[in-house]
């Protein structure tokens, strides 16, 4: 059996620091620790199309962006199978069969789907494909017999649906599929990084993102104008660190080493927070430090990205090889699925014999 990791992203835009702390950094760690027998990371373009059906060009353009983000963040095609969802037809096939094992009302109760329907103003007119995406996502996970799915809290309802479907399938037909577990981000900042404007979430539609692909200049422009404590008007005023995005980012990204390297007046973030809270420490100084911390983290990513950008055809080759490897696994599971469902007619010698017997003339 083995321990198998699978996770993916909708390729609707380039990835930002929220993705990085929330999942990408962890994936690279998991890849390097090597505790898992196999790791799949894929671009969920089929799922992205469920609410972008009229804009396939957006998805198409972002395939390379997201692939560059993956590779430059450190995902290594030698250790991790990278693939594109739409190129695995077995996913559509398994989705079709899983749809028979779940009710409409069960999908309707999915809180993530509910929120998304509201957000997209789909209430009156829900595209059927969009409505069914939790089943398609269950197929993504089950087809590869994933045991572990690193994802955010919002994906928990999808994992519940997946586990239910796996149980239903195994009970109804035969023990073929595997129940997965979610692996949540370790801490609160990793779960939800606020935007540079201090709003709850870093998100492309809010225009408050720092992208992995931003230049050092772009990062500084964004950090310089970040939201801090609106009541911290003069340097001498006491400042608040709660809800202050600069400090939330420092929580997420800075280490004691960064202090030693860039700001040795303080031993660590606690000392810095103390001073800020007492008063007498200006926002600009903190922002300069944060900028150094972020750029130190992004610099190796930028260097790798620059290298990969020199050979874009090779990116497609990497994705093609990953997709071919994923298809082998997909074909194996689907053959087990068809056998369990007894729809493997041409390979079923017993069925052929039995039917022949049945139609033999009785003399
Ligand atoms: N729903 C996920 C997201 O919006 C993307 C996704 C699709 C996924 N299939 C998956 C994540 C399977 C984990 C496992 O980000």
XYZ file of C-alpha atoms and ligand atoms in Angstrom:
378
model
C 0.000 0.000 0.000
C 2.290 2.746 1.194
C 1.958 6.312 2.346
C 0.950 8.544 -0.501
C 0.683 12.325 -0.576
C -1.498 14.108 -3.080
C -2.428 17.744 -3.311
C -3.057 20.391 -5.914
C -4.016 23.938 -6.772
C -6.438 25.520 -9.181
C -4.284 27.281 -11.769
C -6.194 30.566 -11.729
C -3.237 32.834 -10.930
C 0.368 32.880 -9.839
C 1.059 31.794 -6.279
C 1.690 34.254 -3.439
C 3.135 34.240 0.086
C -0.178 32.952 1.458
C 0.191 29.836 -0.676
C 3.818 29.598 0.328
C 3.302 29.575 4.119
C 0.012 27.728 3.839
C 1.164 24.825 1.726
C 4.062 25.136 -0.678
C 6.784 25.387 1.989
C 5.380 22.319 3.736
C 5.237 20.318 0.520
C 8.904 20.952 -0.119
C 9.695 19.826 3.455
C 7.623 16.666 3.033
C 9.386 15.967 -0.229
C 12.802 16.373 1.385
C 12.002 14.328 4.510
C 11.196 11.386 2.291
C 8.815 9.690 4.769
C 6.258 9.082 2.043
C 6.447 6.450 -0.632
C 5.108 8.731 -3.289
C 4.080 12.339 -3.728
C 1.778 13.839 -6.357
C 1.197 17.557 -6.854
C -1.112 18.585 -9.647
C -2.748 21.539 -11.321
C -6.498 21.225 -10.940
C -7.415 22.800 -14.262
C -10.623 20.748 -14.591
C -11.771 22.110 -11.244
C -10.689 25.645 -12.202
C -12.874 25.367 -15.304
C -15.967 24.582 -13.217
C -16.276 28.291 -12.473
C -14.269 29.649 -15.399
C -15.919 27.791 -18.242
C -16.047 30.946 -20.363
C -12.410 31.803 -19.745
C -10.212 28.802 -20.506
C -7.464 31.147 -21.659
C -6.938 32.305 -18.073
C -6.366 28.721 -16.940
C -4.153 27.982 -19.927
C -1.904 30.981 -19.221
C -1.542 30.089 -15.579
C -0.373 26.498 -16.098
C 3.192 27.665 -16.736
C 3.010 30.303 -13.996
C 2.033 27.751 -11.374
C 4.532 25.190 -12.690
C 7.269 27.835 -12.361
C 6.080 28.611 -8.834
C 6.218 24.909 -7.899
C 9.632 24.284 -9.372
C 11.224 27.480 -8.136
C 9.851 26.925 -4.622
C 11.747 23.637 -4.649
C 9.398 20.888 -5.780
C 11.666 18.462 -7.562
C 10.277 16.391 -10.446
C 12.699 13.607 -9.507
C 10.991 13.247 -6.121
C 7.495 14.460 -6.768
C 5.144 13.681 -9.646
C 3.823 16.918 -11.134
C 0.860 16.574 -13.474
C -2.112 18.307 -15.109
C -5.570 17.107 -14.065
C -7.307 17.384 -17.444
C -4.778 15.058 -19.048
C -5.870 12.118 -16.877
C -9.129 10.866 -18.464
C -9.430 8.195 -15.749
C -10.361 11.015 -13.361
C -13.515 11.752 -15.339
C -14.294 8.057 -15.461
C -14.002 7.523 -11.724
C -16.009 10.709 -11.070
C -18.889 9.274 -13.094
C -19.057 6.133 -10.969
C -18.641 7.952 -7.662
C -21.561 10.240 -8.534
C -23.869 7.233 -8.169
C -22.810 6.806 -4.556
C -23.732 10.240 -3.200
C -26.917 12.292 -3.068
C -27.571 15.827 -4.259
C -28.542 16.877 -0.745
C -25.265 15.566 0.627
C -23.329 17.813 -1.772
C -25.661 20.727 -0.993
C -24.687 20.535 2.670
C -20.980 21.003 1.905
C -20.093 24.314 3.636
C -17.223 25.141 1.259
C -19.471 24.692 -1.777
C -22.144 26.807 -0.057
C -19.726 29.689 0.554
C -18.389 29.504 -2.978
C -21.884 29.550 -4.466
C -22.592 32.774 -2.559
C -19.251 34.324 -3.459
C -19.813 33.665 -7.154
C -23.488 34.669 -7.150
C -24.383 31.232 -8.465
C -27.459 30.899 -6.185
C -30.033 31.029 -8.963
C -27.960 29.225 -11.557
C -25.425 26.758 -10.294
C -23.448 25.144 -13.120
C -23.851 21.386 -12.672
C -20.132 20.812 -13.165
C -19.354 23.265 -10.389
C -21.887 21.627 -8.106
C -20.275 18.242 -8.683
C -16.698 19.329 -8.101
C -16.501 17.792 -4.608
C -17.117 14.416 -6.248
C -14.504 15.130 -8.877
C -12.113 16.110 -6.090
C -12.864 12.836 -4.303
C -11.895 11.089 -7.539
C -8.608 13.065 -7.664
C -7.721 11.734 -4.251
C -9.104 8.209 -4.531
C -7.671 7.452 -7.977
C -4.148 7.800 -6.599
C -5.008 6.013 -3.323
C -3.697 9.037 -1.450
C -3.406 8.527 2.302
C -2.489 12.115 3.128
C -3.771 15.343 1.621
C -1.962 18.492 2.759
C -4.551 21.270 2.454
C -6.211 24.161 4.240
C -9.156 23.940 6.631
C -11.544 24.886 3.831
C -10.768 21.537 2.196
C -11.927 19.513 5.200
C -15.494 19.118 3.826
C -14.034 17.770 0.560
C -12.053 15.197 2.487
C -15.179 14.166 4.365
C -17.000 13.599 1.105
C -14.003 11.646 -0.164
C -13.912 9.370 2.871
C -17.641 8.717 2.625
C -17.387 7.882 -1.054
C -14.421 5.597 -0.507
C -16.311 3.744 2.226
C -19.432 3.482 0.055
C -17.425 2.218 -2.883
C -15.531 -0.383 -0.852
C -18.722 -1.614 0.852
C -20.736 -1.759 -2.340
C -18.158 -3.349 -4.652
C -14.823 -4.420 -3.155
C -12.016 -3.059 -1.020
C -10.137 -1.077 -3.680
C -9.993 2.572 -2.624
C -8.203 4.092 0.379
C -9.567 6.541 2.966
C -7.414 9.693 3.074
C -6.620 12.073 5.918
C -6.141 15.803 5.673
C -2.849 17.289 6.855
C -3.566 20.832 8.056
C -0.994 23.652 8.227
C 0.882 23.668 11.548
C -0.156 27.051 12.923
C -2.632 29.898 12.698
C -0.507 32.229 10.542
C 0.151 29.414 8.111
C -3.571 28.754 7.927
C -4.441 32.248 6.873
C -1.932 34.908 6.010
C -3.547 38.388 5.918
C -3.098 40.658 2.915
C -0.635 43.553 2.863
C -3.684 45.755 3.565
C -4.315 43.881 6.832
C -7.501 42.318 5.460
C -8.267 38.814 6.595
C -6.837 37.007 3.615
C -4.169 37.429 0.967
C -6.061 37.049 -2.265
C -5.609 38.024 -5.865
C -9.093 39.489 -6.150
C -8.375 41.837 -3.221
C -5.095 43.019 -4.796
C -3.196 42.619 -1.523
C -0.677 39.942 -2.487
C 3.060 39.563 -2.499
C 3.814 37.044 -5.239
C 6.624 34.505 -5.198
C 7.573 35.956 -8.570
C 7.724 39.603 -7.387
C 11.076 41.361 -7.827
C 12.929 42.745 -4.795
C 11.718 46.196 -5.859
C 8.077 45.140 -6.046
C 8.341 43.501 -2.637
C 9.711 46.685 -1.095
C 6.967 48.837 -2.689
C 4.359 46.516 -1.183
C 5.995 46.143 2.239
C 6.568 49.901 2.511
C 2.864 50.609 2.185
C 1.716 47.765 4.424
C -1.030 48.104 6.978
C 0.256 48.386 10.568
C -1.407 49.782 13.692
C -3.587 52.735 12.596
C -3.262 54.320 16.083
C 0.528 54.222 16.047
C 0.855 57.795 14.805
C 4.114 58.960 16.375
C 7.196 56.872 16.976
C 6.868 57.397 20.725
C 3.296 56.105 20.864
C 2.834 52.561 22.114
C 2.023 50.224 19.206
C -0.190 47.186 18.851
C 1.153 43.967 17.334
C -2.177 42.115 17.214
C -3.845 42.669 13.884
C -0.712 44.441 12.681
C 0.123 42.771 9.378
C 3.847 43.572 9.614
C 4.065 41.584 12.837
C 1.882 38.779 11.520
C 4.311 38.430 8.604
C 7.283 38.511 10.968
C 5.602 35.731 12.949
C 5.270 33.715 9.761
C 8.670 34.371 8.194
C 11.366 35.672 10.549
C 13.820 33.604 12.563
C 16.381 34.405 15.254
C 19.031 34.075 12.553
C 17.394 36.925 10.644
C 17.762 39.130 13.724
C 21.404 38.165 14.100
C 21.986 38.933 10.431
C 19.931 42.089 9.858
C 18.982 43.594 13.202
C 21.278 42.479 16.026
C 19.860 45.124 18.434
C 17.175 42.511 19.110
C 17.728 38.873 19.927
C 14.368 37.743 18.639
C 10.845 38.713 17.655
C 9.617 38.813 21.263
C 12.126 41.541 22.098
C 11.113 43.496 19.037
C 7.430 43.178 19.891
C 8.127 44.362 23.455
C 9.828 47.487 22.212
C 7.070 48.195 19.682
C 4.391 47.727 22.313
C 6.179 50.025 24.813
C 6.557 52.749 22.204
C 9.604 54.390 20.676
C 9.926 52.119 17.652
C 8.877 53.348 14.224
C 6.941 51.320 11.635
C 9.484 52.047 8.906
C 12.288 50.285 10.756
C 10.132 47.202 11.194
C 9.162 47.293 7.538
C 12.777 47.514 6.430
C 13.558 44.441 8.481
C 10.525 42.556 7.152
C 11.594 43.458 3.635
C 15.030 41.959 4.270
C 13.492 38.816 5.739
C 11.106 38.304 2.819
C 13.709 39.010 0.184
C 16.180 36.635 1.801
C 13.518 33.938 1.616
C 12.485 34.772 -1.954
C 15.950 35.236 -3.423
C 16.785 31.533 -3.956
C 13.276 31.077 -5.382
C 13.908 33.958 -7.815
C 17.232 32.514 -8.891
C 15.700 29.114 -9.643
C 12.740 30.720 -11.396
C 15.093 32.689 -13.621
C 16.879 29.455 -14.580
C 13.650 27.614 -15.372
C 12.345 30.575 -17.391
C 15.251 30.141 -19.803
C 13.802 26.825 -20.998
C 10.001 26.890 -21.015
C 9.666 23.904 -23.399
C 11.415 21.845 -20.695
C 8.656 22.868 -18.236
C 6.147 21.248 -20.564
C 8.368 18.166 -20.795
C 8.484 17.911 -17.008
C 4.693 18.155 -16.854
C 4.287 15.637 -19.647
C 6.565 13.107 -17.954
C 4.748 13.623 -14.632
C 1.385 13.221 -16.340
C 2.510 9.991 -18.049
C 3.683 8.597 -14.703
C 0.412 9.609 -13.019
C -1.577 7.966 -15.810
C 0.106 4.637 -15.135
C -1.129 4.730 -11.552
C -4.546 5.927 -12.733
C -4.885 3.075 -15.220
C -3.977 0.508 -12.567
C -6.573 1.811 -10.093
C -9.243 2.049 -12.803
C -8.681 -1.543 -13.798
C -9.209 -2.543 -10.142
C -12.287 -0.297 -10.019
C -13.803 -1.874 -13.144
C -13.110 -5.343 -11.841
C -14.692 -4.503 -8.471
C -17.749 -3.107 -10.256
C -17.836 -6.097 -12.577
C -17.802 -3.942 -15.685
C -14.539 -5.394 -16.977
C -16.512 -7.412 -19.539
C -13.738 -8.225 -21.973
C -11.355 -9.454 -19.272
C -13.988 -11.478 -17.458
C -13.605 -15.065 -18.702
C -16.162 -16.248 -16.142
C -18.823 -13.893 -17.520
C -18.150 -15.001 -21.085
C -18.321 -18.692 -20.119
C -21.478 -18.224 -18.072
C -23.266 -16.273 -20.785
C -22.272 -18.855 -23.379
C -23.713 -21.560 -21.130
C -26.946 -19.601 -20.699
C -27.568 -19.328 -24.425
C -26.676 -22.912 -25.334
C -29.561 -24.618 -27.120
C -31.147 -27.245 -24.839
C -30.678 -30.461 -26.886
N -9.897 22.387 -4.134
C -8.486 22.659 -4.097
C -8.307 24.189 -4.045
O -9.222 24.911 -4.354
C -7.744 22.124 -5.313
C -7.840 20.630 -5.424
C -8.464 19.926 -6.397
C -7.282 19.677 -4.527
N -8.333 18.602 -6.181
C -7.631 18.407 -5.040
C -6.559 19.769 -3.345
C -7.256 17.223 -4.392
C -6.182 18.593 -2.689
C -6.529 17.330 -3.232
O -7.237 24.645 -3.728
